[in-house]
XYZ file of C-alpha atoms in Angstrom:
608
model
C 30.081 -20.961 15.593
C 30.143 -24.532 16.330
C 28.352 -26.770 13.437
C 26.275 -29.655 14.872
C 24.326 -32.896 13.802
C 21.892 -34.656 16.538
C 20.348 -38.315 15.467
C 17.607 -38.631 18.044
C 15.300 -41.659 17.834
C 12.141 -40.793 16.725
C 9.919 -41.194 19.182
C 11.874 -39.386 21.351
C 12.321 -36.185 18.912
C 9.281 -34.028 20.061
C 10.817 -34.390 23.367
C 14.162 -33.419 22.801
C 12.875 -30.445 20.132
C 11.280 -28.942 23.456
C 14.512 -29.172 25.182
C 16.283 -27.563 22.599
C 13.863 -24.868 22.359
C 14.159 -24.689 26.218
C 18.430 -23.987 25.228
C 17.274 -21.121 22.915
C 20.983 -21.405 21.525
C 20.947 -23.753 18.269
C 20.362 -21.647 14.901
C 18.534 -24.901 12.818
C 20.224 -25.022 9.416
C 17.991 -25.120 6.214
C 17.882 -28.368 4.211
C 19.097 -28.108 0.772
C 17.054 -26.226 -1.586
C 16.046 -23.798 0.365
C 13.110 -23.043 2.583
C 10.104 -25.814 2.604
C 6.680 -25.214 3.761
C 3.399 -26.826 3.730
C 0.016 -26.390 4.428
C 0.289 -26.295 8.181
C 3.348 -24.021 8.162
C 1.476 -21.808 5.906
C -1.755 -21.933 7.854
C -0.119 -20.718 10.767
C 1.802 -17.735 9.030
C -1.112 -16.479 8.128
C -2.602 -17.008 11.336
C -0.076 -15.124 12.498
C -0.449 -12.271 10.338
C -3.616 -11.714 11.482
C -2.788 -11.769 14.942
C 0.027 -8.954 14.250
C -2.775 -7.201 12.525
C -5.020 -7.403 15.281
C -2.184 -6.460 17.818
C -1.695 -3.272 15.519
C -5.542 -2.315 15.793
C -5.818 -2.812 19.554
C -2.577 -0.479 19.909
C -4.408 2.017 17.855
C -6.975 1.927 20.727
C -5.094 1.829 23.631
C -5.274 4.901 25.364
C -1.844 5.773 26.449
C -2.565 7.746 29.707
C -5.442 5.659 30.624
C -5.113 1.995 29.509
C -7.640 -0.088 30.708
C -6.273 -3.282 32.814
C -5.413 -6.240 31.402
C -7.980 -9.247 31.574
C -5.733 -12.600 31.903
C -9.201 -15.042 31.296
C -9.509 -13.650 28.124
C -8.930 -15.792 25.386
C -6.221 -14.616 22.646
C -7.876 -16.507 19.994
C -11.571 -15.638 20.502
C -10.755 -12.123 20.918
C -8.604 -12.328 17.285
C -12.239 -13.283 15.791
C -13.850 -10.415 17.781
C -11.108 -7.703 16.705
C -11.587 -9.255 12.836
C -15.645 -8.887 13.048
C -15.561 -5.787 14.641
C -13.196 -4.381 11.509
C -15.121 -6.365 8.955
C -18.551 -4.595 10.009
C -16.871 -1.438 10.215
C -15.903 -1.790 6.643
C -19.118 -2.709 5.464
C -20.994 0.650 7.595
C -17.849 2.806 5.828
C -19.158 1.043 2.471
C -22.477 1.807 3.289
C -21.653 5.371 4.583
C -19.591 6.079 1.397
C -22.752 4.957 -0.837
C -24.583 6.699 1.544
C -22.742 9.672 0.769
C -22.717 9.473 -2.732
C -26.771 9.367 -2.670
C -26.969 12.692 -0.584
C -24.906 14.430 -2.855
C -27.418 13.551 -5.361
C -29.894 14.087 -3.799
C -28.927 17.612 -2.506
C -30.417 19.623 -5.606
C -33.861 18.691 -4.847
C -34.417 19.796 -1.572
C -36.448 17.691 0.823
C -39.546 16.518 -0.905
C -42.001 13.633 -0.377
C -42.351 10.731 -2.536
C -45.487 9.912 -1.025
C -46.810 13.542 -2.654
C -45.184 12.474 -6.280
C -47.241 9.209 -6.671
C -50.426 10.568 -5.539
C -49.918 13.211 -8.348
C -48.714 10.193 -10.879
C -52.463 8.410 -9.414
C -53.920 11.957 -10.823
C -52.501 10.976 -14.278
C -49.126 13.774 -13.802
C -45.757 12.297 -14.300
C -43.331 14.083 -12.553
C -39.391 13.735 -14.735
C -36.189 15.021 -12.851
C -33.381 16.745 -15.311
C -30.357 18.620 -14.914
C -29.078 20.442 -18.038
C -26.285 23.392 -18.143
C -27.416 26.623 -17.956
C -26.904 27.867 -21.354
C -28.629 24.693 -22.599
C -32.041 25.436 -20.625
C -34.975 26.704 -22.838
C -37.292 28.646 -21.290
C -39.594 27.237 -23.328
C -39.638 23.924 -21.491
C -41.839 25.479 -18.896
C -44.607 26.242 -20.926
C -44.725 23.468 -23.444
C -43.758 20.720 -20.518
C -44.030 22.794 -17.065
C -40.479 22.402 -16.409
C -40.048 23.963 -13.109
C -36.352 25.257 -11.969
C -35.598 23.614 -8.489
C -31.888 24.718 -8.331
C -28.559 26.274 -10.118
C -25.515 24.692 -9.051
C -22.272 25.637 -10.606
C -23.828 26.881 -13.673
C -25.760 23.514 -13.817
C -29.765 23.457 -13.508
C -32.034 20.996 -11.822
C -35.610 21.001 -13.033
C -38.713 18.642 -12.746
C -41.525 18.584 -15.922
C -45.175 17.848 -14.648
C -46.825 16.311 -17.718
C -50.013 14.156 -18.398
C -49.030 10.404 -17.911
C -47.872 8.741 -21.474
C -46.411 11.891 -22.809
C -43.617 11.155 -25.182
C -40.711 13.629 -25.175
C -37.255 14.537 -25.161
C -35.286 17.303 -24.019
C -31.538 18.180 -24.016
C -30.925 17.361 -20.930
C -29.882 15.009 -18.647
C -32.795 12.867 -17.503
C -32.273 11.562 -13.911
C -33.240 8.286 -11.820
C -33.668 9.372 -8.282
C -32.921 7.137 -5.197
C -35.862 6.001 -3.028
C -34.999 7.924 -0.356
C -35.236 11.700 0.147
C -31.854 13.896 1.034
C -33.485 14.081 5.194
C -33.999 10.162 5.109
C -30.179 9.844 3.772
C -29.039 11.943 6.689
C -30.804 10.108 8.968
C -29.813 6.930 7.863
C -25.972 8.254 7.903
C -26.631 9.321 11.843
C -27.506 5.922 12.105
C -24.774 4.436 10.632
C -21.832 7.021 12.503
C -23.701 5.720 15.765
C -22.985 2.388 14.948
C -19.578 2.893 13.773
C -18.756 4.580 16.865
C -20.170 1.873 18.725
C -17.747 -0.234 17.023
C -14.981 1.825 18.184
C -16.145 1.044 21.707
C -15.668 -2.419 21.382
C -12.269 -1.926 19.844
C -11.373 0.010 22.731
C -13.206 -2.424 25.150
C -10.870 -5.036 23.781
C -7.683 -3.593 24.591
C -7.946 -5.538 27.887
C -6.882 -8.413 26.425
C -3.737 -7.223 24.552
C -1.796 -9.469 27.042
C -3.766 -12.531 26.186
C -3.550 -11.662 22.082
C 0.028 -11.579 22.397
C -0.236 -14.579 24.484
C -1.623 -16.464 21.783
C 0.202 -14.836 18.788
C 3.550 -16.399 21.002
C 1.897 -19.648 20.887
C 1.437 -19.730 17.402
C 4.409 -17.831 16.446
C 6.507 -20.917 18.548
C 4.167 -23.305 16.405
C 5.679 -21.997 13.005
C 8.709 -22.345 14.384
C 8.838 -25.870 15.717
C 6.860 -26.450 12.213
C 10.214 -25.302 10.522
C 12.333 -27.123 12.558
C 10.361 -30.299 11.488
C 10.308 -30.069 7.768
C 13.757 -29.180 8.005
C 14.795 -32.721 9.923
C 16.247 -35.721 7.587
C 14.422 -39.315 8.321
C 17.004 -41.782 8.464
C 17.098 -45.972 9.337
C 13.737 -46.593 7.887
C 12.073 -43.076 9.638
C 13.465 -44.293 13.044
C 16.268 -41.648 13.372
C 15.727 -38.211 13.034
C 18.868 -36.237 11.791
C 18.968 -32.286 12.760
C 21.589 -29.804 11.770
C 22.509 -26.124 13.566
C 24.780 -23.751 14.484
C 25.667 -23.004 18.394
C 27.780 -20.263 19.620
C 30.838 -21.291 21.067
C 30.225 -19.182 24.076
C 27.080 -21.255 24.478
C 28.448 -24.484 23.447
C 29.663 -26.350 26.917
C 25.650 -25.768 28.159
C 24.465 -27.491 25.290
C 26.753 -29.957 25.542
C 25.528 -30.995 28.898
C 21.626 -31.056 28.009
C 22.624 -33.123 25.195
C 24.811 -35.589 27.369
C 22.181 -35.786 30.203
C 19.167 -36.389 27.775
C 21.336 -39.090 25.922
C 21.166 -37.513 22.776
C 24.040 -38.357 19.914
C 25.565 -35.863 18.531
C 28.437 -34.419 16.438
C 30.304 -30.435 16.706
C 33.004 -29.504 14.456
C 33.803 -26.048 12.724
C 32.093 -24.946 10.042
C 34.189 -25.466 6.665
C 34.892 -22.867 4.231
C 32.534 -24.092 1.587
C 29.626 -23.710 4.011
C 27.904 -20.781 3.026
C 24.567 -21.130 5.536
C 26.596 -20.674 8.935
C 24.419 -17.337 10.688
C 26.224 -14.192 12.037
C 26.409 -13.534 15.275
C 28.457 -10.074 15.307
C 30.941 -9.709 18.581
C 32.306 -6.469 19.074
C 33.369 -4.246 21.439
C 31.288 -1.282 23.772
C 32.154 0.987 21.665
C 31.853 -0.684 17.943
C 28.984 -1.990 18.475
C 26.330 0.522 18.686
C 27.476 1.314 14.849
C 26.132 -2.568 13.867
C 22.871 -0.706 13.761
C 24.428 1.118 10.432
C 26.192 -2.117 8.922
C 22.716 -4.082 9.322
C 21.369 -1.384 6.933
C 23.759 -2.780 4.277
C 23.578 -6.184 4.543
C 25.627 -8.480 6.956
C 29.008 -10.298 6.243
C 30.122 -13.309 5.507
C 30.292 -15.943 7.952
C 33.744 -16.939 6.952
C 35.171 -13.418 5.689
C 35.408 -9.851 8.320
C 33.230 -7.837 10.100
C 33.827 -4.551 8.679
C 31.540 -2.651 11.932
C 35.117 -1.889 14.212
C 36.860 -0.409 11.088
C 34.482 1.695 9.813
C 32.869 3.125 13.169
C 35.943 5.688 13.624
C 35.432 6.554 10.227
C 31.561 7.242 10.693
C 31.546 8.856 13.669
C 34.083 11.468 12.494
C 32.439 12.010 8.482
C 29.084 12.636 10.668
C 30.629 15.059 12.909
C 32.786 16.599 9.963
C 28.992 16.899 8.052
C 27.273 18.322 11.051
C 30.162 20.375 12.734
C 28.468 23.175 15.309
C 29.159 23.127 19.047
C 25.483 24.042 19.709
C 24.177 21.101 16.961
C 26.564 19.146 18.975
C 25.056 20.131 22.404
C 21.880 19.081 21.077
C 22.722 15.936 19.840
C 24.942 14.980 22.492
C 21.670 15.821 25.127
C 19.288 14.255 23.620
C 21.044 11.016 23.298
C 22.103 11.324 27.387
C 18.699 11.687 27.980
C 16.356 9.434 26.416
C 19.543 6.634 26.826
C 17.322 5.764 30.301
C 13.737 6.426 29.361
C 13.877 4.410 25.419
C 13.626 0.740 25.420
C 16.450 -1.699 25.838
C 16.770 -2.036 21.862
C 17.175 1.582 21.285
C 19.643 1.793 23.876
C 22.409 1.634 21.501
C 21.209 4.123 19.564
C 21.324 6.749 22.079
C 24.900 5.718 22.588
C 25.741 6.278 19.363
C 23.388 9.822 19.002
C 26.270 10.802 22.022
C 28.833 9.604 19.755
C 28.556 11.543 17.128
C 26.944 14.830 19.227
C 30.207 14.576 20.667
C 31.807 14.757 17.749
C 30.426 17.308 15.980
C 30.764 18.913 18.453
C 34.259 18.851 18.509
C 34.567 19.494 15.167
C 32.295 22.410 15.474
C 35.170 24.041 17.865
C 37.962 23.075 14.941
C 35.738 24.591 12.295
C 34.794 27.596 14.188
C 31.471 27.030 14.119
C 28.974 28.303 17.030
C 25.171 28.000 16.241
C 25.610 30.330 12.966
C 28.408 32.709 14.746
C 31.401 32.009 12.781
C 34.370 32.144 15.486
C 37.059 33.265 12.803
C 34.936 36.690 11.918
C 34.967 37.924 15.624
C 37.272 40.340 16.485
C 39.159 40.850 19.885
C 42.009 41.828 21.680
C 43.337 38.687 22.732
C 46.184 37.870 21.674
C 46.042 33.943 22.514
C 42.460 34.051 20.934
C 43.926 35.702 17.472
C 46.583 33.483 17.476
C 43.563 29.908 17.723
C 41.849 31.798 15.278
C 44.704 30.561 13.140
C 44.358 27.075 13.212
C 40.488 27.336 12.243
C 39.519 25.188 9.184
C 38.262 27.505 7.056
C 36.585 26.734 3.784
C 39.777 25.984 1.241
C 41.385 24.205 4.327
C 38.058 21.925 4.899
C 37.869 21.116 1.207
C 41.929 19.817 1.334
C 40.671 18.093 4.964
C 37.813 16.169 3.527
C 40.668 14.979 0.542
C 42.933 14.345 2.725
C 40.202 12.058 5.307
C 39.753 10.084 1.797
C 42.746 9.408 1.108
C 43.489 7.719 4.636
C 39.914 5.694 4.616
C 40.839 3.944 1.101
C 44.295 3.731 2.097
C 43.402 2.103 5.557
C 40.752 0.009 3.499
C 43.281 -1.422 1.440
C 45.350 -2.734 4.839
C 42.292 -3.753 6.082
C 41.558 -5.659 2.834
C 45.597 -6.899 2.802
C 45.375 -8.490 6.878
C 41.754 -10.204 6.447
C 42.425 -11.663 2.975
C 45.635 -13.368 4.779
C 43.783 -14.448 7.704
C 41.450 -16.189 5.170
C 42.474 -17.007 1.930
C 46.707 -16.999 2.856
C 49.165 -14.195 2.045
C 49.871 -15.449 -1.730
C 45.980 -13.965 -2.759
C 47.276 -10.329 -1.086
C 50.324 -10.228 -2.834
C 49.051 -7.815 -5.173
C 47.510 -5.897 -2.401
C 50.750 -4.981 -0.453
C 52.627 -4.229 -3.935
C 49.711 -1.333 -4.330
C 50.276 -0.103 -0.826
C 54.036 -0.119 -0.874
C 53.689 1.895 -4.279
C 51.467 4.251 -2.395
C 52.305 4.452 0.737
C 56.261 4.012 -0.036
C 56.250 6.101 -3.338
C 54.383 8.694 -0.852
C 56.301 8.823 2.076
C 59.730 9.038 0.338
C 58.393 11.940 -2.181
C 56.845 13.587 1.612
C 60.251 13.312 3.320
C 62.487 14.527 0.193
C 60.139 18.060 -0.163
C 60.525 17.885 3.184
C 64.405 18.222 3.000
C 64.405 14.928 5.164
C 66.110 13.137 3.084
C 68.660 13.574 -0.203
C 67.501 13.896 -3.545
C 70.243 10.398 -4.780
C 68.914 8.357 -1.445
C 65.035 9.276 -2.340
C 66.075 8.369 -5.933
C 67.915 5.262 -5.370
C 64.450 4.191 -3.157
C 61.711 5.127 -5.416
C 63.489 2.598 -7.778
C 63.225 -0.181 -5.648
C 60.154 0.622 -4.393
C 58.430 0.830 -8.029
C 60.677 -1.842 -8.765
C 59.276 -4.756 -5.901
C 55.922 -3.027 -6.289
C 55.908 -3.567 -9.976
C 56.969 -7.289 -9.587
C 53.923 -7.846 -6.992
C 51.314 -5.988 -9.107
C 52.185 -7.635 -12.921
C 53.889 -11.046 -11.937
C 52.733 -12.218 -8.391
C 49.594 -11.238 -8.149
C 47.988 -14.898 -8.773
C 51.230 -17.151 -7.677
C 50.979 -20.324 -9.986
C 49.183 -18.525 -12.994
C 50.565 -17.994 -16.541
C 52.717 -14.972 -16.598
C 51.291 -13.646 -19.439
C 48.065 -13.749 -17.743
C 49.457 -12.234 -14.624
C 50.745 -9.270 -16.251
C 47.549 -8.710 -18.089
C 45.438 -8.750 -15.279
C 47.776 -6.474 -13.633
C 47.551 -3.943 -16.734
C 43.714 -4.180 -16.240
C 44.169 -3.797 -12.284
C 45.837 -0.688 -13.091
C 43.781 0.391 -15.214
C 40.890 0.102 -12.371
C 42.464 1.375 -9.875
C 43.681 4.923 -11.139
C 40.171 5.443 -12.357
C 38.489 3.956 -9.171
C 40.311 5.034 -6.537
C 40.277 8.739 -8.282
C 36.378 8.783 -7.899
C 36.772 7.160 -4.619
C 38.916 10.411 -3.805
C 36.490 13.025 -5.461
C 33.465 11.168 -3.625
C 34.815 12.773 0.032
C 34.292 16.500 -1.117
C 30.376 16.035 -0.184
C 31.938 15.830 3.407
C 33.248 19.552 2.956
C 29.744 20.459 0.919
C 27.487 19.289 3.562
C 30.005 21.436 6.002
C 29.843 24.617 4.434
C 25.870 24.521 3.901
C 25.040 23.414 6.896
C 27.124 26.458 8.177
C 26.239 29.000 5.948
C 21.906 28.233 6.312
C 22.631 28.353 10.259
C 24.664 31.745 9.511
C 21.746 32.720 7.178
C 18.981 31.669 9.713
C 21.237 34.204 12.086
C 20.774 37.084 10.412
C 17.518 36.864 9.431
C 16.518 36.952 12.717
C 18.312 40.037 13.517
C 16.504 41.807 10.015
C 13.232 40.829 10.352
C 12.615 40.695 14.588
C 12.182 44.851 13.829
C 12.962 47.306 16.566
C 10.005 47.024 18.924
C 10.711 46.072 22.712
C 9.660 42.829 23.491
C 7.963 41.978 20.713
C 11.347 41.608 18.265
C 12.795 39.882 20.798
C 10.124 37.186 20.897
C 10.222 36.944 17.089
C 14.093 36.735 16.958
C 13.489 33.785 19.145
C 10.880 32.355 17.106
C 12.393 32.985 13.833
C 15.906 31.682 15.392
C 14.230 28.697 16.548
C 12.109 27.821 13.803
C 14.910 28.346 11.595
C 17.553 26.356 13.349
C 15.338 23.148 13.670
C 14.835 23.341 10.166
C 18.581 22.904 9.664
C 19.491 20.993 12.286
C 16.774 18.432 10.725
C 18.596 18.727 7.334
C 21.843 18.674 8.660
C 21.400 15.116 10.541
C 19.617 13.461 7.543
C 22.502 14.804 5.183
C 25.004 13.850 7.732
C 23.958 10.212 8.335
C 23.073 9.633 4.811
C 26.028 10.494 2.945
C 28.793 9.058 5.322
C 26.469 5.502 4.902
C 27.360 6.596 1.555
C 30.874 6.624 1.575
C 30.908 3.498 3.920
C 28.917 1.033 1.924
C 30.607 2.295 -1.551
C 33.754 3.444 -0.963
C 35.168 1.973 2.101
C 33.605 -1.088 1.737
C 34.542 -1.744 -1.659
C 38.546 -1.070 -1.127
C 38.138 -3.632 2.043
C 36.894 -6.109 0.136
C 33.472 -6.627 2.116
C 32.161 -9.703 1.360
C 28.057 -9.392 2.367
C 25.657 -12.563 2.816
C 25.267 -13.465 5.476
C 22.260 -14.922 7.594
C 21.548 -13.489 10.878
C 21.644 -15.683 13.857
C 18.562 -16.802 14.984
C 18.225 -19.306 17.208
C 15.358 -21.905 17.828
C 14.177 -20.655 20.951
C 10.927 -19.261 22.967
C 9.076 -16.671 21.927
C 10.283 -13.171 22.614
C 8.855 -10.103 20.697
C 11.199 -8.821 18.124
C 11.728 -4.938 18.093
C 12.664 -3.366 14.699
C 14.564 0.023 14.853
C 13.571 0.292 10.997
C-alpha cells in the first residue's frame, strides 16, 4: 500500500471526490477518533436498511422459474414505500387475524347463536349469564334454582347459560363470562375476509418484483450517498476552509493510474509508505492460485496486520491435509472432489473459490483414504487375497496405533514449522536481535533432535553426538537466558528466559496433545461408515428385490448422515488447530482492516 494526502481547493472537491470514486482504488483513511457520523449519514443508513429489507421481501416473492420481467420506469424509491405499506397492512390484518382468532376460540363453546334472540328475551325481563365452571364444581342444582342450562363439556370444563328474571342477584362458583359481540359464524366470516385480503397483499408483493432492478437501482444510489457522506466528514478543512485535506491508501499495483488522474486534474498530492506506527493501513491479501482459496478460512479469524505476515500460504498445506486426515475415505473423497468440479461453473463468481478449495481437500481425503485403507466403510487391511503385491501394500496401511503416532507426529512438524515461520517474519519486521530467542528454541529442538535421531540411528558415534549436544544446549542456552532481549539487564534476561521455559514445556505439550482429535475424528468417521455397512447387510433381510432396495436406502441414508458429520468435524477442528495452535507458535498478529476502496456501487456477496 501506498499512503496518500490530496489538498484540493474547495470548490473544486465535489469534483475531484467523483473522480476518485470513478478510480475505485483509494481506501479513505478514518480521522482520528474513530468513525464520525451525523444526521445525514445516519438518515441514509437507515434508508438503506430499509431498502435491503425490502430487497429481502421482494426475493421472497420472486418466483424462481417464472420471474416476472423487470420494469426499468419504475421508481426504486416509490416502490420502497409500496413494499413498506404493503408489509405494514399485512401486519395489522395478522394482528387482527390473531385477535380474531383468539375470539373464535372463545367463542367456540357456545355454538352459533343469535344475539338478536338474547335481547329480545332480556326486553321480556330474562337475563341470559354465560359461565364456565369445572366439572366437578357444577351443581346440578343450578338448573333448577337459576335454569342453568349445559351448552358444552370441554376438557372436563363446562359451559352453561342461567335464564333468570332481570335484577336477580346471585353468585355461583363459577367463572362468569363477557362474550364478544360477534357470534363464532360472524368471526369466521370476518377471518375469510381478512385471509382474502392478506392474500391480496401477497399479490402485490409479487406484482412488485418487477421492479427489483429499479430497488436495487436506488438502494446503489443511496448506498454511494453514505459513502461519499463518509468520505466528507472524514476530510480536514485547512487555509481558512479553502483547502480540503484527504487521506487513503492505494495499492501499489494501482498506483501509476492514479497518479495520472491526479496529474491531469491538477490535483496536489503526496505518496509515501506507510510507517510502522500506522496501525489504520487496510489489507489487501496477495497470494498465490493455490493459497488463496484458503483466505476464505483466515477471514473467519480475523485478518492480519498490515505491517506483520499473512499467515493464509503457511497454513493452507497444513489445512488441506488435517481435513483430509479427518475425513479420509476414497468414496467421501469422490464425493467431495465431484461436487466441487461441478458446481465450480454453475455457483457465482464469489463462490468460485470455494469449489476450488471443496476439490482441494476431496482430493485429499481422498488420498488419504487410500493410505488409511479406507473405502466407503470396507476397511482395505481386513480383505483377504492371494496377491502377493496386494499383502505386501496392506503393510504400509495406517492402521489405528500408527494414525494416533501420525497425527503426533503432523503436530510436532506444524509447531515446529510455526516457530520458523515465527523466526523469518519477526526478522523481516522487527530485525534478527527480537528472534534471537526464537532460533536458540529451534536449534535446541531441532538440533538436540536430529543428533539424538542420527545416534539411535547408529549414524553417528556416541563421543561425536556427545561432544554436539553440549554445544548445542550450550549456544541454545546462551540465546534463550542471555540474548533473548539484546540491551536488557541480564538478570532480567535470564528471568524471562526461566519463565519462557516454563511456557513453553507446558504450551507446546498441549499444543502436541491438541493433534490427537485429528486421529479421533479418523477412526469415528471410519468406524460409523463401517457400522452404517453392516447394518445394511443385517437389516435389508433376505427377500429379492426388496432387501436390495433397502440395503440401498439404509446405505444411503446412513452414509449422508456421516459424510455430513464427517465434513463439519473435519473443517471445524483443523480451524481449530489453525487459529490456536499454529497461529499462536507463528506469532499471528490479527487487526487488520479490510481494504475497501471508495468506489461505485457493486453488490457485496457474503459467503457467511
Amino acid at each position: 500500500m501506498k499512503k496518500y494526502a490530496f489538498l484540493v481547493y474547495h470548490k473544486e472537491y465535489a469534483g475531484f471526490l467523483e473522480k476518485l470514486r470513478e478510480q475505485g482504488v483509494v481506501h479513505v483513511a478514518e480521522k482520528q477518533g474513530g468513525t464520525i457520523d451525523d444526521d445525514e449519514l445516519r438518515g441514509n443508513l437507515q434508508l438503506l436498511q430499509r431498502f435491503k429489507a425490502a430487497s429481502e421481501i421482494l426475493e421472497r416473492h420472486t418466483d424462481g422459474e417464472n420471474p416476472l420481467p423487470q420494469n426499468p420506469e419504475m421508481d426504486g424509491f416509490q416502490l420502497l414505500t409500496d413494499i413498506e405499506t404493503c408489509i405494514q397492512e399485512k401486519e395489522q390484518l395478522q394482528t387482527r387475524r390473531q385477535s380474531v382468532d383468539k375470539d373464535m376460540d372463545r367463542m367456540a363453546p357456545w355454538g352459533d347463536f343469535s344475539w338478536e334472540r338474547i335481547h329480545q328475551l332480556e326486553k321480556a325481563g330474562l337475563e341470559l349469564r354465560f359461565f364456565a365452571c369445572n366439572s366437578s364444581r357444577f351443581n346440578p342444582e343450578w338448573e333448577s334454582q337459576y335454569n342453568a342450562i349445559e351448552v358444552d363439556c370441554f376438557n372436563s370444563t363446562i359451559y352453561f347459560v342461567t335464564v333468570t328474571p332481570k335484577g336477580t342477584d346471585f353468585e355461583l362458583d363459577a367463572d362468569l363470562l363477557r362474550l364478544g359481540a360477534k357470534t363464532e359464524a360472524e368471526l369466521q366470516e370476518e377471518a375469510k375476509e381478512i385471509d382474502a385480503d392478506i392474500l391480496a397483499i401477497e399479490e402485490r408483493l409479487k406484482q412488485a418484483t418487477s421492479g427489483y432492478d429499479a430497488l436495487k437501482k436506488a438502494r446503489a444510489e443511496v448506498s454511494e450517498r453514505v459513502d461519499l457522506r463518509r468520505v466528507q466528514l472524514n476530510t480536514k478543512a485547512g487555509a481558512e476552509d479553502t483547502v480540503m485535506i484527504l487521506e487513503g491508501y492505494c495499492p501499489e499495483e494501482n498506483e501509476e493510474s492514479l497518479n495520472k488522474m491526479l496529474k491531469k486534474s491538477g490535483v496536489y498530492y503526496m505518496a509515501e509508505v506507510p510507517r510502522k506506527s500506522d496501525d489504520a493501513v487496510p489489507v489487501k491479501l496477495k497470494n498465490n492460485k493455490f493459497s488463496s482459496v484458503f483466505e476464505f478460512i483466515g477471514g473467519l479469524y480475523e485478518l492480519p496486520n498490515y505491517h506483520k505476515s499473512d499467515m493464509t500460504p503457511y497454513f493452507a498445506p497444513f489445512y488441506m491435509l488435517f481435513f483430509g486426515f479427518c475425513f479420509a475415505d476414497v468414496v467421501y473423497g469422490v464425493i467431495l472432489a465431484a461436487v466441487g468440479i461441478y458446481f465450480r461453473k454453475k455457483v457465482r463468481e464469489e463462490l468460485e473459490p470455494v469449489m476450488r478449495l471443496l476439490t482441494y481437500l476431496g482430493i485429499t481425503a481422498f488420498f488419504m483414504g487410500i493410505l488409511t485403507g479406507n473405502v466407503g466403510g470396507i476397511a482395505l487391511e481386513k480383505i483377504e487375497t492371494n496377491w502377493p503385491w496386494y499383502e505386501h501394500l496392506k503393510h504400509y496401511i495406517l492402521t489405528a496405533d500408527r494414525l494416533f503416532y501420525a497425527s503426533l507426529i503432523l503436530g510436532a512438524v506444524q509447531i515446529i514449522f510455526g516457530q520458523f515461520v515465527r523466526a523469518i517474519t519477526r526478522w523481516k519486521t522487527d530485525g534478527f536481535a527480537s528472534t534471537i530467542s526464537t532460533w536458540g528454541w529451534l536449534l535446541l529442538v531441532v538440533g538436540g533432535g536430529s543428533v539424538f535421531g542420527l545416534q539411535k540411528g547408529g549414524l553417528l558415534a556416541p563421543e561425536i553426538a556427545k561432544t554436539v549436544s553440549y554445544v548445542i544446549f550450550a549456544v541454545a542456552g546462551i540465546c534463550i537466558f542471555l540474548l533473548n532481549h539484546p540491551g536488557h539487564n541480564i538478570l532480567a534476561n535470564i528471568g524471562e528466559g526461566i519463565w519462557d521455559t516454563y511456557e513453553k514445556a507446558t504450551g507446546w505439550l498441549s499444543d502436541l496433545l491438541s493433534y490427537i482429535r485429528l486421529f479421533a475424528i479418523c477412526i469415528a468417521g471410519a468406524v460409523l461408515a463401517i457400522v452404517f455397512n453392516s447394518l445394511a447387510t443385517s437389516l435389508s433381510g433376505n427377500t429379492p428385490v426388496v432387501s436390495q432396495i433397502v440395503m440401498i436406502l439404509i446405505l444411503a441414508f446412513g452414509h449422508f448422515i456421516n459424510i455430513f458429520m464427517a465434513i463439519l468435524a473435519s473443517f471445524v477442528h483443523p480451524l481449530r488447530l489453525t487459529f490456536v495452535e499454529f497461529y499462536k507458535n507463528a506469532g499471528f498478529v490479527g487487526g487488520g482492516k479490510s481494504y475497501k476502496p471508495f468506489a461505485r456501487y457493486k453488490e457485496e456477496f457474503k459467503i457467511l
